[in-house]
Amino acid sequence: MKEEEILDALQPQMVEWRRFLHRNPELSYHERKTSQFVAGKLRELGLAVSTGVGGGYGVVGVLTGGKPGKTVALRADMDALPIQDEKTCEYASGVAGVMHACGHDGHTSTLLGVAAYFSRRQADVEGEIRFIFQPAEEVCPGGARGMINAGVLDGVDVIYGVHLWTPFVAGTAASAPGPLMAAADEFFIDITGKGGHGGMPHVTVDSVVAGAAVVMQLQSIVSRTVDPLKPAVVTIGTIQGGSAQNVIAESCRITGTVRTFDEETRLLIRKRIEDIARLTAETYGAKANIEYLMGYPPLVNDEEETGRFFRVAPGVFGEGQVSECAKIMPAEDFSYYLERVPGCFMFVGAGNESLQAVYPHHHPRFDFDESAMLAAAKLLVSMTQSYQGWE
């Protein structure tokens, strides 16, 4: 049976796995049953399997080929999100308040399909293929660093990952060399003033007024501090303070996120946020305490491996169906793997209006065209075989 025929025959199985996982989602750091499911499938395929990798629910399957060669790592994430599934379909989430709203069920099922393919062609594999099933991509500090610290990249020559992406139409693929996805940092600003009666503001220090001033001043960072040729975002997500309309609030909390693509801009914005919050609060007689969480670094694709993507992908998707992707502000902890070894992260189109696969990622009605899993599997197989030099 030819390569494409093997993968085509695995498509119904990938759909079945994906729908099972979609009905049974588990949140970040709680993927116990998901990891058991994955490990069981890998053992059925005859792979050497490690569980509990990274101190959590990470799973690694290793396939050693019949010929000497390089080691390729392939990674999928497994966690779901704290979102109520609002879809009407037979595979809708059966867990209240939890759903796969980002396609990780599809990533896991795709990689299981790729493992099944290579297990049938083990004698032809030139080197080793390491299948990394990672927990906790959605929540910082994420699962990638724990997996790396556990040695999943030891001896690895290259790593590839895919993301099923509904903003792109099914049947297409995209990637780009260099910075592709942003670093994602978070900040928490607690402003403390002096509470009191709403009718006697002169004997108080209004934390809400100080907080409002901080919010407005933070909006000047990107427009007046950051190089306009370097993309960056500073977003205020929440501002909370006060308990009644006639009470001046003692305290106010502001939270937000920062997205950047280079370390210099990342550190510059952090310093400006800390300075502006502190000095602005002091101007109003209040004090600001800033907690700043450095999240995932920017995802930076290797130039050579991205070049491989642009050579290989047209053979999977067809000429004219593969494009260079613009920078994307969402973050991915696949970035940690790419800091250690060369590789490429790729987007596979999964949107389809006729199937109602049009809702954005993290939406309560999110779904994707399941044919994208077969396309993603073929892409990962082709990238692996190209790197290992299969004839």
Tab-separated table of C-alpha atoms in Angstrom:
chain	number	residue	atom	x	y	z
A	1	MET	CA	0.000	0.000	0.000
A	2	LYS	CA	1.357	3.405	-0.981
A	3	GLU	CA	2.041	6.231	1.486
A	4	GLU	CA	-1.056	8.220	0.566
A	5	GLU	CA	-3.281	5.148	0.653
A	6	ILE	CA	-2.079	4.276	4.167
A	7	LEU	CA	-2.877	7.767	5.456
A	8	ASP	CA	-6.220	7.919	3.648
A	9	ALA	CA	-7.172	4.614	5.274
A	10	LEU	CA	-6.310	6.098	8.696
A	11	GLN	CA	-8.588	9.133	8.264
A	12	PRO	CA	-11.748	7.496	9.711
A	13	GLN	CA	-9.734	6.403	12.739
A	14	MET	CA	-8.407	9.922	13.283
A	15	VAL	CA	-11.958	11.274	13.146
A	16	GLU	CA	-13.118	8.656	15.651
A	17	TRP	CA	-10.259	9.506	18.040
A	18	ARG	CA	-10.877	13.223	17.680
A	19	ARG	CA	-14.581	12.933	18.429
A	20	PHE	CA	-13.910	10.786	21.489
A	21	LEU	CA	-11.466	13.380	22.809
A	22	HIS	CA	-13.865	16.197	21.982
A	23	ARG	CA	-16.580	14.523	24.050
A	24	ASN	CA	-14.139	14.013	26.933
A	25	PRO	CA	-12.042	17.187	27.281
A	26	GLU	CA	-9.685	17.839	30.181
A	27	LEU	CA	-8.224	21.145	31.321
A	28	SER	CA	-4.535	22.042	31.431
A	29	TYR	CA	-2.627	20.070	34.090
A	30	HIS	CA	-5.581	17.657	34.415
A	31	GLU	CA	-5.179	15.545	31.251
A	32	ARG	CA	-5.089	12.216	33.108
A	33	LYS	CA	-7.585	10.252	30.985
A	34	THR	CA	-6.391	11.894	27.775
A	35	SER	CA	-2.819	10.805	28.450
A	36	GLN	CA	-3.992	7.278	29.283
A	37	PHE	CA	-5.898	7.167	26.007
A	38	VAL	CA	-2.872	8.351	24.021
A	39	ALA	CA	-0.457	5.989	25.762
A	40	GLY	CA	-2.774	3.045	25.143
A	41	LYS	CA	-2.980	3.793	21.416
A	42	LEU	CA	0.791	4.168	21.138
A	43	ARG	CA	1.356	0.845	22.898
A	44	GLU	CA	-1.076	-0.830	20.506
A	45	LEU	CA	1.123	0.457	17.689
A	46	GLY	CA	4.182	-1.149	19.263
A	47	LEU	CA	5.994	2.045	20.232
A	48	ALA	CA	8.158	2.453	23.318
A	49	VAL	CA	6.017	4.651	25.572
A	50	SER	CA	6.840	6.896	28.523
A	51	THR	CA	4.107	8.475	30.650
A	52	GLY	CA	4.084	11.107	33.379
A	53	VAL	CA	6.766	12.948	31.428
A	54	GLY	CA	7.641	16.390	32.715
A	55	GLY	CA	6.107	15.789	36.128
A	56	GLY	CA	2.589	15.894	34.718
A	57	TYR	CA	0.616	14.040	32.073
A	58	GLY	CA	3.095	14.198	29.217
A	59	VAL	CA	3.376	11.161	26.948
A	60	VAL	CA	6.231	10.280	24.601
A	61	GLY	CA	6.218	7.486	22.059
A	62	VAL	CA	9.466	6.442	20.377
A	63	LEU	CA	9.728	4.574	17.097
A	64	THR	CA	13.177	3.322	16.153
A	65	GLY	CA	13.535	2.729	12.439
A	66	GLY	CA	15.055	-0.136	10.579
A	67	LYS	CA	17.826	2.060	9.186
A	68	PRO	CA	20.300	4.467	10.824
A	69	GLY	CA	19.616	8.164	10.518
A	70	LYS	CA	18.478	11.392	12.181
A	71	THR	CA	15.991	11.859	15.019
A	72	VAL	CA	12.826	13.805	14.247
A	73	ALA	CA	10.463	14.974	16.993
A	74	LEU	CA	6.789	15.700	16.319
A	75	ARG	CA	4.642	17.431	18.924
A	76	ALA	CA	0.919	17.722	19.669
A	77	ASP	CA	-0.826	19.473	22.578
A	78	MET	CA	-3.650	17.759	24.472
A	79	ASP	CA	-5.399	20.225	26.813
A	80	ALA	CA	-8.842	21.806	26.553
A	81	LEU	CA	-10.228	25.153	27.728
A	82	PRO	CA	-12.651	26.283	30.484
A	83	ILE	CA	-15.417	27.114	27.989
A	84	GLN	CA	-18.963	25.755	27.767
A	85	ASP	CA	-19.496	23.948	24.448
A	86	GLU	CA	-22.457	25.512	22.634
A	87	LYS	CA	-22.336	23.342	19.508
A	88	THR	CA	-25.179	21.016	18.590
A	89	CYS	CA	-23.566	17.810	17.336
A	90	GLU	CA	-23.168	14.211	18.438
A	91	TYR	CA	-19.568	14.759	19.565
A	92	ALA	CA	-20.184	17.912	21.635
A	93	SER	CA	-18.356	18.074	24.957
A	94	GLY	CA	-19.866	15.958	27.698
A	95	VAL	CA	-18.055	17.894	30.426
A	96	ALA	CA	-19.812	20.996	31.701
A	97	GLY	CA	-17.752	24.136	31.274
A	98	VAL	CA	-14.891	22.415	29.445
A	99	MET	CA	-14.337	22.018	25.708
A	100	HIS	CA	-11.695	21.621	23.034
A	101	ALA	CA	-12.053	25.125	21.624
A	102	CYS	CA	-8.635	25.376	20.011
A	103	GLY	CA	-8.235	22.131	18.063
A	104	HIS	CA	-5.924	20.269	20.416
A	105	ASP	CA	-8.134	17.186	20.114
A	106	GLY	CA	-7.404	17.337	16.387
A	107	HIS	CA	-3.678	17.810	16.972
A	108	THR	CA	-3.554	14.767	19.239
A	109	SER	CA	-5.540	12.615	16.822
A	110	THR	CA	-3.437	13.758	13.869
A	111	LEU	CA	-0.211	12.803	15.614
A	112	LEU	CA	-1.656	9.420	16.584
A	113	GLY	CA	-2.449	8.936	12.901
A	114	VAL	CA	1.134	9.822	11.964
A	115	ALA	CA	2.420	7.349	14.570
A	116	ALA	CA	0.156	4.679	13.097
A	117	TYR	CA	1.507	5.409	9.610
A	118	PHE	CA	5.160	5.162	10.614
A	119	SER	CA	4.532	2.054	12.721
A	120	ARG	CA	3.413	0.358	9.501
A	121	ARG	CA	6.561	1.517	7.746
A	122	GLN	CA	9.038	1.040	10.591
A	123	ALA	CA	11.497	-0.889	8.430
A	124	ASP	CA	11.754	2.132	6.113
A	125	VAL	CA	12.273	4.717	8.856
A	126	GLU	CA	15.786	6.149	8.738
A	127	GLY	CA	16.615	6.964	12.335
A	128	GLU	CA	14.178	7.685	15.131
A	129	ILE	CA	10.829	9.437	15.333
A	130	ARG	CA	9.781	10.818	18.701
A	131	PHE	CA	6.081	11.565	19.215
A	132	ILE	CA	5.614	14.193	21.928
A	133	PHE	CA	2.122	14.585	23.394
A	134	GLN	CA	2.285	17.641	25.605
A	135	PRO	CA	-0.124	18.763	28.333
A	136	ALA	CA	-0.921	22.321	29.393
A	137	GLU	CA	-0.235	24.465	26.347
A	138	GLU	CA	-3.052	26.866	27.190
A	139	VAL	CA	-1.940	27.997	30.656
A	140	CYS	CA	1.378	29.545	31.666
A	141	PRO	CA	3.978	28.396	32.546
A	142	GLY	CA	2.850	25.707	30.083
A	143	GLY	CA	3.859	22.098	29.645
A	144	ALA	CA	6.693	22.461	27.125
A	145	ARG	CA	9.426	23.425	29.574
A	146	GLY	CA	8.669	20.469	31.826
A	147	MET	CA	8.836	18.133	28.850
A	148	ILE	CA	12.139	19.642	27.736
A	149	ASN	CA	13.591	19.426	31.250
A	150	ALA	CA	12.597	15.751	31.252
A	151	GLY	CA	14.810	15.206	28.212
A	152	VAL	CA	12.328	14.843	25.348
A	153	LEU	CA	14.673	16.784	23.056
A	154	ASP	CA	17.839	14.919	24.009
A	155	GLY	CA	19.384	13.695	20.778
A	156	VAL	CA	16.700	15.323	18.625
A	157	ASP	CA	17.916	16.875	15.370
A	158	VAL	CA	14.737	18.690	14.322
A	159	ILE	CA	11.163	19.247	15.531
A	160	TYR	CA	7.900	19.961	13.699
A	161	GLY	CA	4.444	20.950	14.881
A	162	VAL	CA	1.154	21.882	13.249
A	163	HIS	CA	-1.823	23.946	14.316
A	164	LEU	CA	-5.225	23.379	12.712
A	165	TRP	CA	-6.301	26.940	11.980
A	166	THR	CA	-9.889	27.900	11.120
A	167	PRO	CA	-9.037	31.439	9.912
A	168	PHE	CA	-7.479	29.639	6.916
A	169	VAL	CA	-9.654	27.618	4.558
A	170	ALA	CA	-9.305	23.829	4.628
A	171	GLY	CA	-6.974	22.632	1.911
A	172	THR	CA	-4.390	25.345	2.516
A	173	ALA	CA	-1.268	25.708	4.648
A	174	ALA	CA	0.970	28.558	5.777
A	175	SER	CA	4.095	29.295	7.741
A	176	ALA	CA	6.950	31.803	7.739
A	177	PRO	CA	10.634	31.939	8.633
A	178	GLY	CA	11.741	33.779	11.752
A	179	PRO	CA	9.304	35.226	14.310
A	180	LEU	CA	5.817	33.866	13.616
A	181	MET	CA	3.882	33.989	16.905
A	182	ALA	CA	4.235	36.550	19.664
A	183	ALA	CA	5.642	36.379	23.145
A	184	ALA	CA	2.774	36.634	25.634
A	185	ASP	CA	3.344	38.337	28.973
A	186	GLU	CA	0.858	39.323	31.681
A	187	PHE	CA	0.751	42.091	34.249
A	188	PHE	CA	-1.249	42.723	37.413
A	189	ILE	CA	-1.289	46.229	38.885
A	190	ASP	CA	-2.736	46.787	42.360
A	191	ILE	CA	-3.316	50.455	43.173
A	192	THR	CA	-3.855	51.413	46.792
A	193	GLY	CA	-5.255	54.773	47.853
A	194	LYS	CA	-7.387	55.879	50.800
A	195	GLY	CA	-11.070	55.015	50.777
A	196	GLY	CA	-13.881	57.157	52.065
A	197	HIS	CA	-17.245	58.781	51.497
A	198	GLY	CA	-18.163	59.609	47.914
A	199	GLY	CA	-19.285	63.066	49.015
A	200	MET	CA	-15.975	63.879	50.707
A	201	PRO	CA	-13.302	63.182	48.078
A	202	HIS	CA	-10.880	65.758	49.503
A	203	VAL	CA	-10.044	63.500	52.455
A	204	THR	CA	-9.496	60.405	50.312
A	205	VAL	CA	-7.105	59.119	47.659
A	206	ASP	CA	-9.258	57.741	44.868
A	207	SER	CA	-7.715	54.507	43.591
A	208	VAL	CA	-10.176	54.315	40.686
A	209	VAL	CA	-9.193	57.748	39.374
A	210	ALA	CA	-5.527	56.808	39.693
A	211	GLY	CA	-6.244	53.505	37.971
A	212	ALA	CA	-8.068	55.210	35.112
A	213	ALA	CA	-5.073	57.491	34.613
A	214	VAL	CA	-2.745	54.498	34.564
A	215	VAL	CA	-4.880	52.783	31.918
A	216	MET	CA	-4.770	55.835	29.674
A	217	GLN	CA	-1.038	56.347	30.117
A	218	LEU	CA	-0.284	52.713	29.285
A	219	GLN	CA	-1.900	53.248	25.874
A	220	SER	CA	0.960	55.599	24.950
A	221	ILE	CA	3.620	52.900	25.209
A	222	VAL	CA	3.154	51.319	21.786
A	223	SER	CA	2.404	54.590	19.996
A	224	ARG	CA	5.160	56.687	21.582
A	225	THR	CA	7.863	54.359	22.941
A	226	VAL	CA	8.070	51.287	20.694
A	227	ASP	CA	9.764	51.386	17.302
A	228	PRO	CA	6.820	51.589	14.841
A	229	LEU	CA	8.482	48.937	12.677
A	230	LYS	CA	8.315	46.422	15.538
A	231	PRO	CA	4.817	44.958	16.160
A	232	ALA	CA	3.595	45.141	19.751
A	233	VAL	CA	0.342	45.118	21.707
A	234	VAL	CA	-0.472	46.341	25.215
A	235	THR	CA	-4.023	45.359	26.167
A	236	ILE	CA	-5.862	46.143	29.400
A	237	GLY	CA	-8.162	43.211	30.031
A	238	THR	CA	-9.767	44.172	33.348
A	239	ILE	CA	-10.074	47.059	35.759
A	240	GLN	CA	-11.796	46.321	39.038
A	241	GLY	CA	-12.405	48.595	41.984
A	242	GLY	CA	-15.079	49.828	44.315
A	243	SER	CA	-18.167	48.343	45.901
A	244	ALA	CA	-20.838	51.053	45.831
A	245	GLN	CA	-21.710	54.202	43.891
A	246	ASN	CA	-21.190	56.496	46.897
A	247	VAL	CA	-17.936	54.996	48.205
A	248	ILE	CA	-14.459	56.002	47.068
A	249	ALA	CA	-12.520	52.796	46.577
A	250	GLU	CA	-9.485	52.050	48.694
A	251	SER	CA	-7.999	49.789	46.014
A	252	CYS	CA	-8.185	49.075	42.328
A	253	ARG	CA	-6.742	46.230	40.229
A	254	ILE	CA	-5.729	46.409	36.576
A	255	THR	CA	-4.717	43.366	34.530
A	256	GLY	CA	-3.504	43.046	30.995
A	257	THR	CA	-1.375	41.307	28.407
A	258	VAL	CA	1.621	42.278	26.271
A	259	ARG	CA	2.481	40.765	22.865
A	260	THR	CA	5.883	41.264	21.199
A	261	PHE	CA	8.201	39.526	18.730
A	262	ASP	CA	11.680	40.429	19.968
A	263	GLU	CA	13.352	40.453	23.371
A	264	GLU	CA	14.455	44.087	23.241
A	265	THR	CA	10.908	45.362	22.727
A	266	ARG	CA	9.590	42.869	25.256
A	267	LEU	CA	11.867	44.158	28.032
A	268	LEU	CA	11.348	47.796	27.037
A	269	ILE	CA	7.571	47.478	27.396
A	270	ARG	CA	7.901	45.764	30.748
A	271	LYS	CA	10.013	48.616	32.108
A	272	ARG	CA	7.643	51.265	30.760
A	273	ILE	CA	4.596	49.551	32.287
A	274	GLU	CA	6.278	49.315	35.671
A	275	ASP	CA	7.508	52.926	35.580
A	276	ILE	CA	4.259	54.414	34.295
A	277	ALA	CA	2.089	52.534	36.804
A	278	ARG	CA	4.277	53.505	39.759
A	279	LEU	CA	4.791	57.163	38.834
A	280	THR	CA	1.218	57.804	37.696
A	281	ALA	CA	-0.197	56.334	40.888
A	282	GLU	CA	2.164	58.507	42.929
A	283	THR	CA	0.965	61.591	41.044
A	284	TYR	CA	-2.514	60.919	42.474
A	285	GLY	CA	-1.177	60.180	45.953
A	286	ALA	CA	-1.627	56.434	45.588
A	287	LYS	CA	0.786	53.513	45.406
A	288	ALA	CA	1.070	50.862	42.712
A	289	ASN	CA	2.322	47.319	43.161
A	290	ILE	CA	3.132	45.614	39.862
A	291	GLU	CA	3.388	41.872	39.308
A	292	TYR	CA	4.756	41.070	35.854
A	293	LEU	CA	4.697	37.520	34.474
A	294	MET	CA	7.017	36.762	31.574
A	295	GLY	CA	5.095	34.138	29.621
A	296	TYR	CA	5.938	32.225	26.462
A	297	PRO	CA	8.754	33.666	24.329
A	298	PRO	CA	8.150	34.459	20.660
A	299	LEU	CA	7.920	31.457	18.369
A	300	VAL	CA	10.807	31.702	15.908
A	301	ASN	CA	10.926	29.266	12.986
A	302	ASP	CA	14.242	28.022	11.641
A	303	GLU	CA	15.006	29.493	8.207
A	304	GLU	CA	16.189	26.214	6.664
A	305	GLU	CA	13.300	24.128	8.019
A	306	THR	CA	10.753	26.715	6.919
A	307	GLY	CA	12.338	26.494	3.480
A	308	ARG	CA	11.710	22.754	3.643
A	309	PHE	CA	8.049	23.474	4.396
A	310	PHE	CA	7.727	25.610	1.275
A	311	ARG	CA	9.327	22.842	-0.810
A	312	VAL	CA	7.288	20.006	0.677
A	313	ALA	CA	3.848	21.509	1.365
A	314	PRO	CA	2.830	22.157	-2.265
A	315	GLY	CA	3.123	18.415	-2.853
A	316	VAL	CA	0.524	17.884	-0.129
A	317	PHE	CA	-1.837	20.808	-0.708
A	318	GLY	CA	-1.220	21.675	-4.358
A	319	GLU	CA	0.397	24.630	-6.055
A	320	GLY	CA	-1.079	27.946	-5.007
A	321	GLN	CA	-2.452	26.535	-1.758
A	322	VAL	CA	0.628	27.268	0.364
A	323	SER	CA	1.432	30.797	1.504
A	324	GLU	CA	3.736	32.798	3.728
A	325	CYS	CA	1.926	33.631	6.931
A	326	ALA	CA	1.811	37.095	8.469
A	327	LYS	CA	2.865	37.365	12.102
A	328	ILE	CA	0.202	36.156	14.537
A	329	MET	CA	-0.266	37.744	17.972
A	330	PRO	CA	-1.493	34.623	19.815
A	331	ALA	CA	1.305	32.736	21.586
A	332	GLU	CA	2.421	29.088	21.624
A	333	ASP	CA	4.776	27.286	23.983
A	334	PHE	CA	6.125	25.341	20.997
A	335	SER	CA	8.456	28.345	21.066
A	336	TYR	CA	10.463	26.669	23.851
A	337	TYR	CA	11.231	23.668	21.647
A	338	LEU	CA	12.424	25.951	18.849
A	339	GLU	CA	14.798	27.680	21.268
A	340	ARG	CA	16.593	24.333	21.690
A	341	VAL	CA	16.524	22.666	18.262
A	342	PRO	CA	15.784	23.816	14.710
A	343	GLY	CA	12.283	23.216	13.428
A	344	CYS	CA	9.145	24.633	11.906
A	345	PHE	CA	5.656	25.345	13.212
A	346	MET	CA	3.005	25.232	10.490
A	347	PHE	CA	-0.628	26.259	10.142
A	348	VAL	CA	-3.020	23.928	8.337
A	349	GLY	CA	-6.280	25.464	7.161
A	350	ALA	CA	-9.323	24.013	8.921
A	351	GLY	CA	-12.081	26.517	8.187
A	352	ASN	CA	-15.138	25.526	6.177
A	353	GLU	CA	-18.224	27.720	5.982
A	354	SER	CA	-20.442	24.885	4.744
A	355	LEU	CA	-19.641	22.909	7.925
A	356	GLN	CA	-20.069	25.936	10.212
A	357	ALA	CA	-16.341	25.744	10.937
A	358	VAL	CA	-16.103	29.518	10.917
A	359	TYR	CA	-15.962	30.458	14.596
A	360	PRO	CA	-12.657	31.737	15.992
A	361	HIS	CA	-10.458	29.697	18.265
A	362	HIS	CA	-11.560	29.841	21.926
A	363	HIS	CA	-15.192	30.456	20.872
A	364	PRO	CA	-18.008	28.381	22.492
A	365	ARG	CA	-19.087	27.140	19.043
A	366	PHE	CA	-15.614	26.426	17.721
A	367	ASP	CA	-15.272	23.482	15.361
A	368	PHE	CA	-13.056	22.595	12.402
A	369	ASP	CA	-13.189	20.690	9.136
A	370	GLU	CA	-11.989	17.224	10.102
A	371	SER	CA	-10.441	16.677	6.672
A	372	ALA	CA	-7.718	19.053	7.890
A	373	MET	CA	-6.377	16.287	10.136
A	374	LEU	CA	-5.534	14.131	7.126
A	375	ALA	CA	-3.840	17.072	5.434
A	376	ALA	CA	-1.865	17.846	8.605
A	377	ALA	CA	-0.837	14.198	8.923
A	378	LYS	CA	0.390	14.143	5.342
A	379	LEU	CA	2.346	17.335	5.950
A	380	LEU	CA	4.061	15.947	9.065
A	381	VAL	CA	4.864	12.693	7.259
A	382	SER	CA	6.287	14.552	4.272
A	383	MET	CA	8.394	16.870	6.438
A	384	THR	CA	9.771	13.902	8.396
A	385	GLN	CA	10.572	11.854	5.338
A	386	SER	CA	12.181	14.824	3.620
A	387	TYR	CA	14.429	15.499	6.603
A	388	GLN	CA	15.413	11.859	7.018
A	389	GLY	CA	16.156	11.576	3.292
A	390	TRP	CA	13.672	8.888	2.297
A	391	GLU	CA	13.934	8.023	-1.366
